[in-house]
Short mmCIF file of C-alpha atoms and ligand atoms in Angstrom, two decimals:
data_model
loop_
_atom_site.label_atom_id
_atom_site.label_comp_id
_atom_site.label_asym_id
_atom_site.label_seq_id
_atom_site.Cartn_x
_atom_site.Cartn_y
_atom_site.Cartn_z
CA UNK A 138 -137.13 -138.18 29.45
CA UNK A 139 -133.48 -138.95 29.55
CA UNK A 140 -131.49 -141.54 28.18
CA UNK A 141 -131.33 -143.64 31.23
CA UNK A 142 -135.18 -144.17 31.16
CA UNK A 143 -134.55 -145.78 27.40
CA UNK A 144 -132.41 -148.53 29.40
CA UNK A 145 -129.37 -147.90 27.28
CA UNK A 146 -126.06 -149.76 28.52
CA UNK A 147 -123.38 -147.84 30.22
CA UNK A 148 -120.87 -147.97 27.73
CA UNK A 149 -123.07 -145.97 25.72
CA UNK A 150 -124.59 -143.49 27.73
CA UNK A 151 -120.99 -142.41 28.46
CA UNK A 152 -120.35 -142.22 25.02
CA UNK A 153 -123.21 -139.75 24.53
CA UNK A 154 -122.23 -137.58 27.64
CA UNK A 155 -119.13 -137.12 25.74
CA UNK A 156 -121.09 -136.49 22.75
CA UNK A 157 -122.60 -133.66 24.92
CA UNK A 158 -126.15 -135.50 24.47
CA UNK A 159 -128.43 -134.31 27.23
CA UNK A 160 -132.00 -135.99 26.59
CA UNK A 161 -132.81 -137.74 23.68
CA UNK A 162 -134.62 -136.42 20.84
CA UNK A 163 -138.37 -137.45 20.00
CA UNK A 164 -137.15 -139.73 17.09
CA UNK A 165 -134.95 -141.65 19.62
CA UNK A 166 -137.40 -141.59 22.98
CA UNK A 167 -139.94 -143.27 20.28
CA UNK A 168 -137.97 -145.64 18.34
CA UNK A 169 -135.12 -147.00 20.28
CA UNK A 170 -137.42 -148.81 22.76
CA UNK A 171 -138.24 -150.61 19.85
CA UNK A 172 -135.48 -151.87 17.47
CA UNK A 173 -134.43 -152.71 21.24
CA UNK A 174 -136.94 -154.96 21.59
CA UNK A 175 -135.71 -156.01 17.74
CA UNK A 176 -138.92 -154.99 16.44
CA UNK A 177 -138.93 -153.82 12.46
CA UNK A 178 -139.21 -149.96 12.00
CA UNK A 179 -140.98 -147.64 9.33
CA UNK A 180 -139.79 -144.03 10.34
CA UNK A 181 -141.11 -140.86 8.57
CA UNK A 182 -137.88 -138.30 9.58
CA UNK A 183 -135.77 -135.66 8.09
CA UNK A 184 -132.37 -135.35 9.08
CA UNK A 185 -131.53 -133.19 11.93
CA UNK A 186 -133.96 -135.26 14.13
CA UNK A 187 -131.52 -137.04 15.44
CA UNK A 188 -132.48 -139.95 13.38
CA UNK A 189 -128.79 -141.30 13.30
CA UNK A 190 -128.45 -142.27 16.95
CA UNK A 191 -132.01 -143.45 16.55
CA UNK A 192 -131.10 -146.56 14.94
CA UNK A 193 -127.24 -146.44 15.76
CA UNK A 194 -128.00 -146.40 19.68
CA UNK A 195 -129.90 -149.57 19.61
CA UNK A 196 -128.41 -151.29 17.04
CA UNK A 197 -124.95 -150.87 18.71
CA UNK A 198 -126.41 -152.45 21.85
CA UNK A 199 -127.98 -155.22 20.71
CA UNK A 200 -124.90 -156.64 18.85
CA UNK A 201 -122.65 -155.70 21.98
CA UNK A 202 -124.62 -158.74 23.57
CA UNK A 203 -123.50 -160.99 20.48
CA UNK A 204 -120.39 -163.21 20.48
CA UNK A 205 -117.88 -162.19 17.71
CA UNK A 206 -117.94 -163.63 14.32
CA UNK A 207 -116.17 -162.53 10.84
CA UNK A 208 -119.72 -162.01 9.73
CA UNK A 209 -121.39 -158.73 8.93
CA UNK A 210 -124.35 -158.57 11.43
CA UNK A 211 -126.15 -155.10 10.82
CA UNK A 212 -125.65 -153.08 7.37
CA UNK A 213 -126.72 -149.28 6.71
CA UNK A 214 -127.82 -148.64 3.28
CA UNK A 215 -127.96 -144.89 2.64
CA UNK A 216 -127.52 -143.17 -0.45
CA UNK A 217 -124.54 -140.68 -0.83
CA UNK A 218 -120.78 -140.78 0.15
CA UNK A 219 -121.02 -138.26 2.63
CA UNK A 220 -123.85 -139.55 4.24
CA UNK A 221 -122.45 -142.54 4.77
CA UNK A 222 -119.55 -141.26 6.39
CA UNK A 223 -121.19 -139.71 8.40
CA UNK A 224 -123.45 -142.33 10.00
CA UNK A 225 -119.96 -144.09 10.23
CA UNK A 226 -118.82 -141.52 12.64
CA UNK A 227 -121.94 -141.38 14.43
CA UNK A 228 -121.20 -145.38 15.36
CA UNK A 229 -117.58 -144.64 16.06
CA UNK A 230 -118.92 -141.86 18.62
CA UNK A 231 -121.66 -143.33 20.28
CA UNK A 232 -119.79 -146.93 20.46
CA UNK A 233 -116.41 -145.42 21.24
CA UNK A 234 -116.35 -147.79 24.23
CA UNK A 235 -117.60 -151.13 22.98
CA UNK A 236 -115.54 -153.29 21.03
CA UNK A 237 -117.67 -153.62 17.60
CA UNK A 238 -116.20 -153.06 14.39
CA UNK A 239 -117.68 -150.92 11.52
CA UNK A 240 -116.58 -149.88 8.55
CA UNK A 241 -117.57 -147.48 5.71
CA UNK A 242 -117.78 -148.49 2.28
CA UNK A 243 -118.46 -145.98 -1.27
CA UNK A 244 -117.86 -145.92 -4.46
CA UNK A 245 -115.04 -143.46 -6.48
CA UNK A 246 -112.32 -143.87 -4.40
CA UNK A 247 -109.89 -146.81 -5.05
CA UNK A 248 -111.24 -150.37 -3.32
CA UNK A 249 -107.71 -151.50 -2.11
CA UNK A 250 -108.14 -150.28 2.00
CA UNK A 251 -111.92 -150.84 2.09
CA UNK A 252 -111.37 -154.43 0.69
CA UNK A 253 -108.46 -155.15 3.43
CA UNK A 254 -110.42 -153.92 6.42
CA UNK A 255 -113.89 -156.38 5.25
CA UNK A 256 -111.21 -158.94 5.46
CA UNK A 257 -110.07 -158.81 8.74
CA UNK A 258 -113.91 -158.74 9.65
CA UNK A 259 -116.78 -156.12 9.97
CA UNK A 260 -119.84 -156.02 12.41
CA UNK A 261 -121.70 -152.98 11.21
CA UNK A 262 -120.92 -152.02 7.79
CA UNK A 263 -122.40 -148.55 6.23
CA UNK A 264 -122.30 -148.50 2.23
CA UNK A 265 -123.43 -147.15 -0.64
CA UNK A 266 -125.35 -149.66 -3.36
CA UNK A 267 -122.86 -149.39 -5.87
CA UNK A 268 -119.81 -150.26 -3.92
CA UNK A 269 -121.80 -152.87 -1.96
CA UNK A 270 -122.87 -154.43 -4.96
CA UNK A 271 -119.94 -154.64 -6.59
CA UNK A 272 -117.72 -156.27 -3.53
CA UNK A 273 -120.74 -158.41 -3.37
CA UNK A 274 -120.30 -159.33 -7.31
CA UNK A 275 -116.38 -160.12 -6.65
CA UNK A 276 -116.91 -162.39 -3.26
CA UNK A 277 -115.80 -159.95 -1.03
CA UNK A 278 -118.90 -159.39 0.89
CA UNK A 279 -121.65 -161.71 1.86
CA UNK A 280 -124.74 -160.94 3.59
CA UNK A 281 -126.04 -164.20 4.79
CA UNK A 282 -125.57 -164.02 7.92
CA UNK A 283 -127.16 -160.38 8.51
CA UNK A 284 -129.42 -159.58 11.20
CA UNK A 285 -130.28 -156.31 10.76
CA UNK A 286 -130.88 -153.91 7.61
CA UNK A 287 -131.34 -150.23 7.54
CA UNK A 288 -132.42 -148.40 4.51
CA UNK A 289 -131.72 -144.91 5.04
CA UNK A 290 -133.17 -141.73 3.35
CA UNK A 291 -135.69 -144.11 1.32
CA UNK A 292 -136.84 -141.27 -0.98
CA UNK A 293 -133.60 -140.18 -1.76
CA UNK A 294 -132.63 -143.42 -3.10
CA UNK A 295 -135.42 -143.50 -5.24
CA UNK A 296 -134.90 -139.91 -6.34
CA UNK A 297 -131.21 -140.84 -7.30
CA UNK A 298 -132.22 -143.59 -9.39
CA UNK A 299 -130.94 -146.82 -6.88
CA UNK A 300 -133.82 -148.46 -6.37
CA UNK A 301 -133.23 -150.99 -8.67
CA UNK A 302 -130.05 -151.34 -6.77
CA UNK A 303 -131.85 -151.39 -3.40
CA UNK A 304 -133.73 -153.95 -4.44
CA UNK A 305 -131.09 -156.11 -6.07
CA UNK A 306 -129.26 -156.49 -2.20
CA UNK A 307 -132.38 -156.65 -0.77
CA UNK A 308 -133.01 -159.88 -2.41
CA UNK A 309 -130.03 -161.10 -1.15
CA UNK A 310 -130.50 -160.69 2.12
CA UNK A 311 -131.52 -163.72 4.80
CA UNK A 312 -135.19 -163.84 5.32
CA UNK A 313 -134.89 -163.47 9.46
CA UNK A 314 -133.52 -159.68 9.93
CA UNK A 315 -134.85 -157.30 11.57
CA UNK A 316 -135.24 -154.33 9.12
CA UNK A 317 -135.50 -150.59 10.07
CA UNK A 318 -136.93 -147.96 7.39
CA UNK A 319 -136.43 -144.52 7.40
CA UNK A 320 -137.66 -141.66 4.93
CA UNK A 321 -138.05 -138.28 4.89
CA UNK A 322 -141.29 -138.61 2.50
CA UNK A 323 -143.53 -141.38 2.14
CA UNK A 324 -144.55 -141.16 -1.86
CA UNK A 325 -146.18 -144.17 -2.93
CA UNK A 326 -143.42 -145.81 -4.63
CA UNK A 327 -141.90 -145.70 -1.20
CA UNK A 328 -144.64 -146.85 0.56
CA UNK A 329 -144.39 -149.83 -1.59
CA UNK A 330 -141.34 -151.11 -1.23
CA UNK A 331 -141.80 -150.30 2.92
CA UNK A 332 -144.43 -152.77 2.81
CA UNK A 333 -142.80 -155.47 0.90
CA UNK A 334 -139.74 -155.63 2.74
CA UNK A 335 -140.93 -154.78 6.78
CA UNK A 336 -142.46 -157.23 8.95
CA UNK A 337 -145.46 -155.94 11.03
CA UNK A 338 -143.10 -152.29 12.04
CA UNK A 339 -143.69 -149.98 14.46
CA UNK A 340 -144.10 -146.50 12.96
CA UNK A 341 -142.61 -143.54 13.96
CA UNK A 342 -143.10 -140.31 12.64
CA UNK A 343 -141.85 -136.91 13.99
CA UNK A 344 -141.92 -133.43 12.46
CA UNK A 345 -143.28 -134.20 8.64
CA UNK A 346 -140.95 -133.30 6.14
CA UNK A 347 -143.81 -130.05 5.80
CA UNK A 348 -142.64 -128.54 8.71
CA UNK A 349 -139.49 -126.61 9.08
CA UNK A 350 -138.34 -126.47 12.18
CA UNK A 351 -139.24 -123.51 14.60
CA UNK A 352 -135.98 -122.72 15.58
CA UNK A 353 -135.49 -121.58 12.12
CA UNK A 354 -135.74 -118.46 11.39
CA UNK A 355 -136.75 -118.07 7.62
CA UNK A 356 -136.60 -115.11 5.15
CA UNK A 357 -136.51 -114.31 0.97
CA UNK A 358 -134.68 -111.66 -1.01
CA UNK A 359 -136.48 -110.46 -3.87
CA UNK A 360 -133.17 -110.05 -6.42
CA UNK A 361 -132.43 -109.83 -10.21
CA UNK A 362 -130.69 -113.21 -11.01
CA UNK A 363 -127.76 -110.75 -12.66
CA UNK A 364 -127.58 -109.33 -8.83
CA UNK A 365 -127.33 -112.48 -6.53
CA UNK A 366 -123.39 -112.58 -6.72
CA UNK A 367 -123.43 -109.34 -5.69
CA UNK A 368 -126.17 -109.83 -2.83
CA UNK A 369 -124.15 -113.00 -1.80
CA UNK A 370 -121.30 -110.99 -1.49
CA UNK A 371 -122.72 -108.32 0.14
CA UNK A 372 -124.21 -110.14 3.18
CA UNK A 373 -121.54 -112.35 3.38
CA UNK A 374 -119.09 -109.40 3.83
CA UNK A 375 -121.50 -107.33 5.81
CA UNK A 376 -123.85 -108.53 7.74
CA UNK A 377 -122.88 -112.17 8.63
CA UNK A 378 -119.15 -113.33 9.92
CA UNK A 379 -120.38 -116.95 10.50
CA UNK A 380 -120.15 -120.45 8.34
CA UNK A 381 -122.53 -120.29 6.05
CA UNK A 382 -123.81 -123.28 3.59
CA UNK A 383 -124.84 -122.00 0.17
CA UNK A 384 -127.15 -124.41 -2.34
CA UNK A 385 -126.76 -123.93 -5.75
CA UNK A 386 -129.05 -125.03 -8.45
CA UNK A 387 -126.22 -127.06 -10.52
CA UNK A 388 -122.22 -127.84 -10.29
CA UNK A 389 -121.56 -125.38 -12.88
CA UNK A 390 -123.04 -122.54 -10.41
CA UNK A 391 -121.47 -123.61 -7.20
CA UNK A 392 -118.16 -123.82 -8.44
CA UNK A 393 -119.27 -120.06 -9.94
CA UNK A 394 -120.32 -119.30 -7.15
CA UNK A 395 -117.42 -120.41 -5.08
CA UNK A 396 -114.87 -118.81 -7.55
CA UNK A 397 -116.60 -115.23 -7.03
CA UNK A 398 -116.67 -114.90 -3.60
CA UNK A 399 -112.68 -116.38 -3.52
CA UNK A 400 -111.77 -113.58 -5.27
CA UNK A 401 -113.49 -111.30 -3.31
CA UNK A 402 -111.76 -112.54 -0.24
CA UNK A 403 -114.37 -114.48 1.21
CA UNK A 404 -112.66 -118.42 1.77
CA UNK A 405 -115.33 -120.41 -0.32
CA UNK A 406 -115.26 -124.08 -1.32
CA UNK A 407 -117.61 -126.30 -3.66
CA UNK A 408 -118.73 -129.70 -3.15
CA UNK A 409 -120.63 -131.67 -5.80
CA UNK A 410 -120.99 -134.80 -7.62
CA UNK A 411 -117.93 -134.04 -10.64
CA UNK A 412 -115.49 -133.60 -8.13
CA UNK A 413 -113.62 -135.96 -6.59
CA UNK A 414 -114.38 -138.26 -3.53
CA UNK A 415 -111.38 -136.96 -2.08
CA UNK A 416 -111.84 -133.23 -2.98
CA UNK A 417 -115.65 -133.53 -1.43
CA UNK A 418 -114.09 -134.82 1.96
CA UNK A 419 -111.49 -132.14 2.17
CA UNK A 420 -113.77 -129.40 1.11
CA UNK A 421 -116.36 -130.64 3.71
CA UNK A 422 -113.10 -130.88 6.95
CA UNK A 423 -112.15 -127.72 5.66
CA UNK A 424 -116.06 -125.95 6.05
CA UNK A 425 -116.32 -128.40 9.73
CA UNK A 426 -112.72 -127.30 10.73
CA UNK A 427 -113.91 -123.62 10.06
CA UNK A 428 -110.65 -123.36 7.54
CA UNK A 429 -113.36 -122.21 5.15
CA UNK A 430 -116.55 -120.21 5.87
CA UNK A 431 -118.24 -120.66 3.22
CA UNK A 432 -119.18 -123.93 1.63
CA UNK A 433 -121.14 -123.82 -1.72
CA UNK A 434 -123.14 -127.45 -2.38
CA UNK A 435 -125.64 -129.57 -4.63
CA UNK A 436 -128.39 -130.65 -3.26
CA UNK A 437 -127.59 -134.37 -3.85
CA UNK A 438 -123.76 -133.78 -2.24
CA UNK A 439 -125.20 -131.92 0.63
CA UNK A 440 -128.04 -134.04 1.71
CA UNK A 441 -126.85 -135.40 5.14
CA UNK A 442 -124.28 -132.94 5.69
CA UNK A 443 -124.09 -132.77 8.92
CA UNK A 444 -122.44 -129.45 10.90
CA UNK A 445 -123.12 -129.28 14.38
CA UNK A 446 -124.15 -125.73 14.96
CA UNK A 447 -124.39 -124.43 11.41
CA UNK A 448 -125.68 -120.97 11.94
CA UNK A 449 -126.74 -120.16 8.15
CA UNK A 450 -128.32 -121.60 5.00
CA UNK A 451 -128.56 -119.31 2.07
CA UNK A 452 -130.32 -121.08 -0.94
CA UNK A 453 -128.70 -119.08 -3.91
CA UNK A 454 -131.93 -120.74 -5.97
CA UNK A 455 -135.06 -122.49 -4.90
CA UNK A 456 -135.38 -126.11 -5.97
CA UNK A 457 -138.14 -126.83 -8.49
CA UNK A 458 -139.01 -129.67 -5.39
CA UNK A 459 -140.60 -128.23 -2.71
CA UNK A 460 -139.57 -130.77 -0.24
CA UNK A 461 -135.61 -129.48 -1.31
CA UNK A 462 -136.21 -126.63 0.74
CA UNK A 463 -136.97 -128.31 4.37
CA UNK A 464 -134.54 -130.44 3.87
CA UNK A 465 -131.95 -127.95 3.08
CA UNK A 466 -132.74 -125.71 5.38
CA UNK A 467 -132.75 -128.42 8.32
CA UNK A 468 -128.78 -128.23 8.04
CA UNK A 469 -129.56 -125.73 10.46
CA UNK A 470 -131.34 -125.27 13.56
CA UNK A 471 -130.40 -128.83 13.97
CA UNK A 472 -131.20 -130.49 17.44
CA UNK A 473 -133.56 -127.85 18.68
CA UNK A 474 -130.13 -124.79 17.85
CA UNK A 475 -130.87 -121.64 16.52
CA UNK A 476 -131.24 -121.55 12.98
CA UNK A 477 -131.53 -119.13 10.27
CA UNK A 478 -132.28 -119.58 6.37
CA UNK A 479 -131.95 -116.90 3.48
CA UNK A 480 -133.68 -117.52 0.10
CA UNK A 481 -132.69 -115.39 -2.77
CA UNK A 482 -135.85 -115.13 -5.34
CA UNK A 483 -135.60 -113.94 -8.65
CA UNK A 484 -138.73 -114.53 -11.69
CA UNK A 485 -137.23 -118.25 -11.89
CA UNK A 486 -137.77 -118.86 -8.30
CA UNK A 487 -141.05 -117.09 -8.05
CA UNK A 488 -143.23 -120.53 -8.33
CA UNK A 489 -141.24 -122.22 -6.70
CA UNK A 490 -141.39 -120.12 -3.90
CA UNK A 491 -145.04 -120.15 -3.64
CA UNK A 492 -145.13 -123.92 -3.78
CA UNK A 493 -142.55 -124.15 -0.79
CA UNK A 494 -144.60 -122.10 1.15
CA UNK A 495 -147.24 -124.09 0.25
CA UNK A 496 -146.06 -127.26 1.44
CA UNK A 497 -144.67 -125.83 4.69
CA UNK A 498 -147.62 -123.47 5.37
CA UNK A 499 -146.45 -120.79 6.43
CA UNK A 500 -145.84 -117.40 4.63
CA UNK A 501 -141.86 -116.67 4.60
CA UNK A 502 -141.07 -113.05 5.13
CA UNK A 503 -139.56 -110.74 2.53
CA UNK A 504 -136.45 -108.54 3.46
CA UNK A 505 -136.66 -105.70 1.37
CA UNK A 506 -134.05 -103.56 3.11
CA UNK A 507 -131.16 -104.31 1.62
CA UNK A 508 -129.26 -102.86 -1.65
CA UNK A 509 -130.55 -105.37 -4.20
CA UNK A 510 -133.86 -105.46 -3.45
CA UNK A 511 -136.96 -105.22 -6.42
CA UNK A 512 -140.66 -105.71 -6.20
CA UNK A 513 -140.47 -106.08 -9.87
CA UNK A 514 -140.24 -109.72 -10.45
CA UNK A 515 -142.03 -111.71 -13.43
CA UNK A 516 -142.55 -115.10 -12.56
CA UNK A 517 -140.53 -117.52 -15.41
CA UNK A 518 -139.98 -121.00 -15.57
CA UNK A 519 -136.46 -122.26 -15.67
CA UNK A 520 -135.38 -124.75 -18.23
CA UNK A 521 -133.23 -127.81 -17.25
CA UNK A 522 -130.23 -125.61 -18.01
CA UNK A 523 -131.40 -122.93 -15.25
CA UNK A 524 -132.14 -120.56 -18.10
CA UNK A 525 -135.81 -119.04 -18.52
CA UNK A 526 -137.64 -121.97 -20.86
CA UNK A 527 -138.62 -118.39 -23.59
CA UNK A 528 -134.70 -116.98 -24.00
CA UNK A 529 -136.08 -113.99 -25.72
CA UNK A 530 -138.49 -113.64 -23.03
CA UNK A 531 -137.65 -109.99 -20.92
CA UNK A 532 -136.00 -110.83 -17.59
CA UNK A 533 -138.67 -109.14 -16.07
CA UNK A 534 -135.46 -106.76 -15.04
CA UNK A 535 -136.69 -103.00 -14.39
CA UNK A 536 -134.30 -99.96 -13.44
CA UNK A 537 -131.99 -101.10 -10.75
CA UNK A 538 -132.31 -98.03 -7.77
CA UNK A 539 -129.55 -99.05 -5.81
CA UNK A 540 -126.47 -101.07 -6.83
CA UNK A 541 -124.30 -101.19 -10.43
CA UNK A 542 -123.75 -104.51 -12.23
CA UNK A 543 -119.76 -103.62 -11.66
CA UNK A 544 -120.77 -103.89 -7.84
CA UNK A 545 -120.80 -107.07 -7.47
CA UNK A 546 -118.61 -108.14 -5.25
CA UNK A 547 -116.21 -105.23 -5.02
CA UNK A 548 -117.72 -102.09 -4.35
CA UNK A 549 -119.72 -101.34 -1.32
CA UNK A 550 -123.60 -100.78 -1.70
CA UNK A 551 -124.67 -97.75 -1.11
CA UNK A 552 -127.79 -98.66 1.03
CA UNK A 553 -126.80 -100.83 4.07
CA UNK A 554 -129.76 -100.98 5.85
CA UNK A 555 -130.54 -104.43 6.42
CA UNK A 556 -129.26 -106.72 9.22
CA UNK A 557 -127.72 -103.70 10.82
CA UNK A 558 -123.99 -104.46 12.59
CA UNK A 559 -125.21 -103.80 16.63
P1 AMP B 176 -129.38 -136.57 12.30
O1 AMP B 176 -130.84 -136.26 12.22
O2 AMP B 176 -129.12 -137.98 12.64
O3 AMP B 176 -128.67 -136.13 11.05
O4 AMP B 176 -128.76 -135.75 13.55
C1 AMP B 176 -128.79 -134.36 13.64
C2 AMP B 176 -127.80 -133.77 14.63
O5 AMP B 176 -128.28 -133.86 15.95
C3 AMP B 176 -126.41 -134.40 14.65
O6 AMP B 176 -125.48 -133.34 14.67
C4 AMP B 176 -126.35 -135.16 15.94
O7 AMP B 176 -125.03 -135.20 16.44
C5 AMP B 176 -127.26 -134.35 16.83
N1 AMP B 176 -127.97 -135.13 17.85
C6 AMP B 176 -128.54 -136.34 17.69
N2 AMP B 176 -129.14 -136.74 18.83
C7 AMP B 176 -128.95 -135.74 19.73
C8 AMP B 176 -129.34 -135.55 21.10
N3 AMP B 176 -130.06 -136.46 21.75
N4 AMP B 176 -128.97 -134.41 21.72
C9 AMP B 176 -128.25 -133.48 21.05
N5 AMP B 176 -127.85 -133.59 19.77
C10 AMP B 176 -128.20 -134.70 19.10
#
């Protein structure tokens, strides 16, 4: 199918022939047919389906046919800063040649230039609750004459703790839209408010967030926790010369993280929520501009990062949700690319690792050639501080064969088997 047979304007499919858009994804060949027809929309989808220009497409060409008003006809509700600029540049690209206006709106930055461009007038706006409430609150925005609502990344929302928000502007929203729904997950809570808020939708569900995509290419490291800096390092300098995003457990360890490998030469960034808007845009140009390879992030500022042909995804720790792990490694292998994920496991991870592979099925290989490698892990749980919930209880840390604590990061590893240079 291409997207000529979804009977998408001209202005538009040029747009995505500049985008370098050949067919369109099974997100879009199912659901833009139908917020065309301006039909409401519950879509089960992870990013990197292409989910985006599933709603943007047809959203952008039903409102081209619509005479221009001051009024904000379509918002996009989605949860995090980057995320929403994101799906900002998404309408820029694929509506590049029709005259709409959109804007972005998010908290933690000053309110001056988002408040100026709302005034001269907005067609599509993308926000964040917060911000959106709060312009609301001071009669900057008003929503009555909306006519079409997208929640995005549902579950997310819910996970962050804005639901009550969601629901607040929800309420305030005119009773005639046309509202389009999209979640990774479909927990009940979620199903919940999809049913209270969509009129009769089509559904649309493609790859459950249980499957990781087959162009990924998935392995663990079995590691002592004291040795992932040093495995980090060591792959990093070794074996791959490509972008890679790392996810880190908690702020404090990215910007750990992030410090280590600077001073081992390696040009590494952090992004999470304690720094500032501004320093989480730059850090994220610099990783997209290739200024820096290696970008270190939260799993609540990474969400939604989007990196066209992002090679790599290391996950420095496994998330204690199993779901964390498809959606983090979907960063990669987006859009049918080549993909390939790296999970470092020590005794913390060890559960969580068998409930990831659990939830996606599927068994993920261990690499065991490598300097740092130990088949003597003892499960542990991790307390909210990432330490093991027993402090006196043993690491579970034998003999280490092959590398020295003072490795890490400077000396090279003796055995440098794995992922052998061609
Ligand atoms: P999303 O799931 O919206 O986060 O999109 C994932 C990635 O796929 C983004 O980098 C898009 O630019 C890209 N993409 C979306 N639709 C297509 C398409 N039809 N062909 C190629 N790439 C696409």
């Amino acid at each position: 199918m291409l997207f000529t047979d979804l009977k998408i304007i001209k202005p538009i499919l040029d747009a995505l022939q500049k985008e370098g858009y050949e067919k369109p994804t099974p997100i879009q060949q199912k659901a833009i047919p139908s917020i065309l027809e301006k039909k409401d929309l519950l879509g089960t989808a992870q990013t990197g389906t292409g989910k985006t220009a599933a709603f943007a497409i047809p959203i952008l060409q039903n409102l081209s046919e619509r005479p221009k008003t001051n009024q904000i006809k379509a918002l996009i509700l989605t949860p995090t800063r980057e995320l929403a600029i994101q799906i900002e540049e998404s309408f820029n690209a694929y509506g590049r040649n029709l005259p709409l206006r959109k804007l972005v709106i998010f908290g933690g930055v000053k309110q001056g230039s988002q408040e100026a461009a709302l005034r001269k007038g907005v067609d599509i706006l993308v926000a964040t609750p917060g911000r959106l409430l709060d312009f609301i609150a001071q009669g900057i925005i008003s929503l009555k004459n909306l006519e079409i609502f997208v929640l995005d990344e549902a579950d997310r929302m819910l996970d962050m703790g804005f639901v009550h928000d969601v629901k607040r502007i929800i309420k305030l929203l005119p009773q005639r839209r046309q509202t389009l729904f999209f979640s990774a997950t479909m927990p009940p809570e979620i199903q919940k408010l999809a049913s209270s808020i969509l009129n009769n939708p089509v559904q649309v569900e493609v790859t459950p967030v249980s499957s990781t995509a087959e162009t990924i290419k998935q392995s663990v490291y079995f590691v002592q926790k004291e040795d992932k800096l040093g495995l980090l390092t060591h792959i990093l300098k070794d074996h791959i010369s490509e972008s890679v995003l790392v996810f880190s457990r908690t702020k404090h360890g990215a910007d750990k993280i992030a410090r280590t490998l600077h001073k081992n030469g390696i040009l590494a960034e952090a992004i999470h929520g304690n720094k500032s808007q501004n320093a989480r845009q730059n850090a994220l140009n610099n990783f997209k501009s290739g200024k820096t390879r290696v970008l270190v992030a939260t799993d609540i500022a990474a969400r939604g990062i989007d990196i066209d042909e992002l090679k790599y995804v290391i996950n420095y720790e496994l998330s204690d949700v199993s779901e964390t792990y498809v959606h983090r490694i979907g960063r990669t292998g987006r859009a049918g690319a080549q993909g390939t994920s790296l999970s470092f496991v020590d005794g913390l991870d060890l559960l969580n690792l068998r409930n990831t592979e659990k939830l996606i099925g599927l068994k993920i290989p261990v690499v065991k050639d490598h300097p740092f490698h130990t088949d003597n892990l003892v499960a542990q749980k991790r307390d909210s501080n990432n330490k093991p919930m027993n402090a006196n209880a043993s690491s579970g840390r034998p003999s280490r064969p092959n590398a020295q604590r003072s490795d890490i990061g400077t000396k090279k590893p003796k055995n440098k088997g794995f992922f052998r240079k061609k």
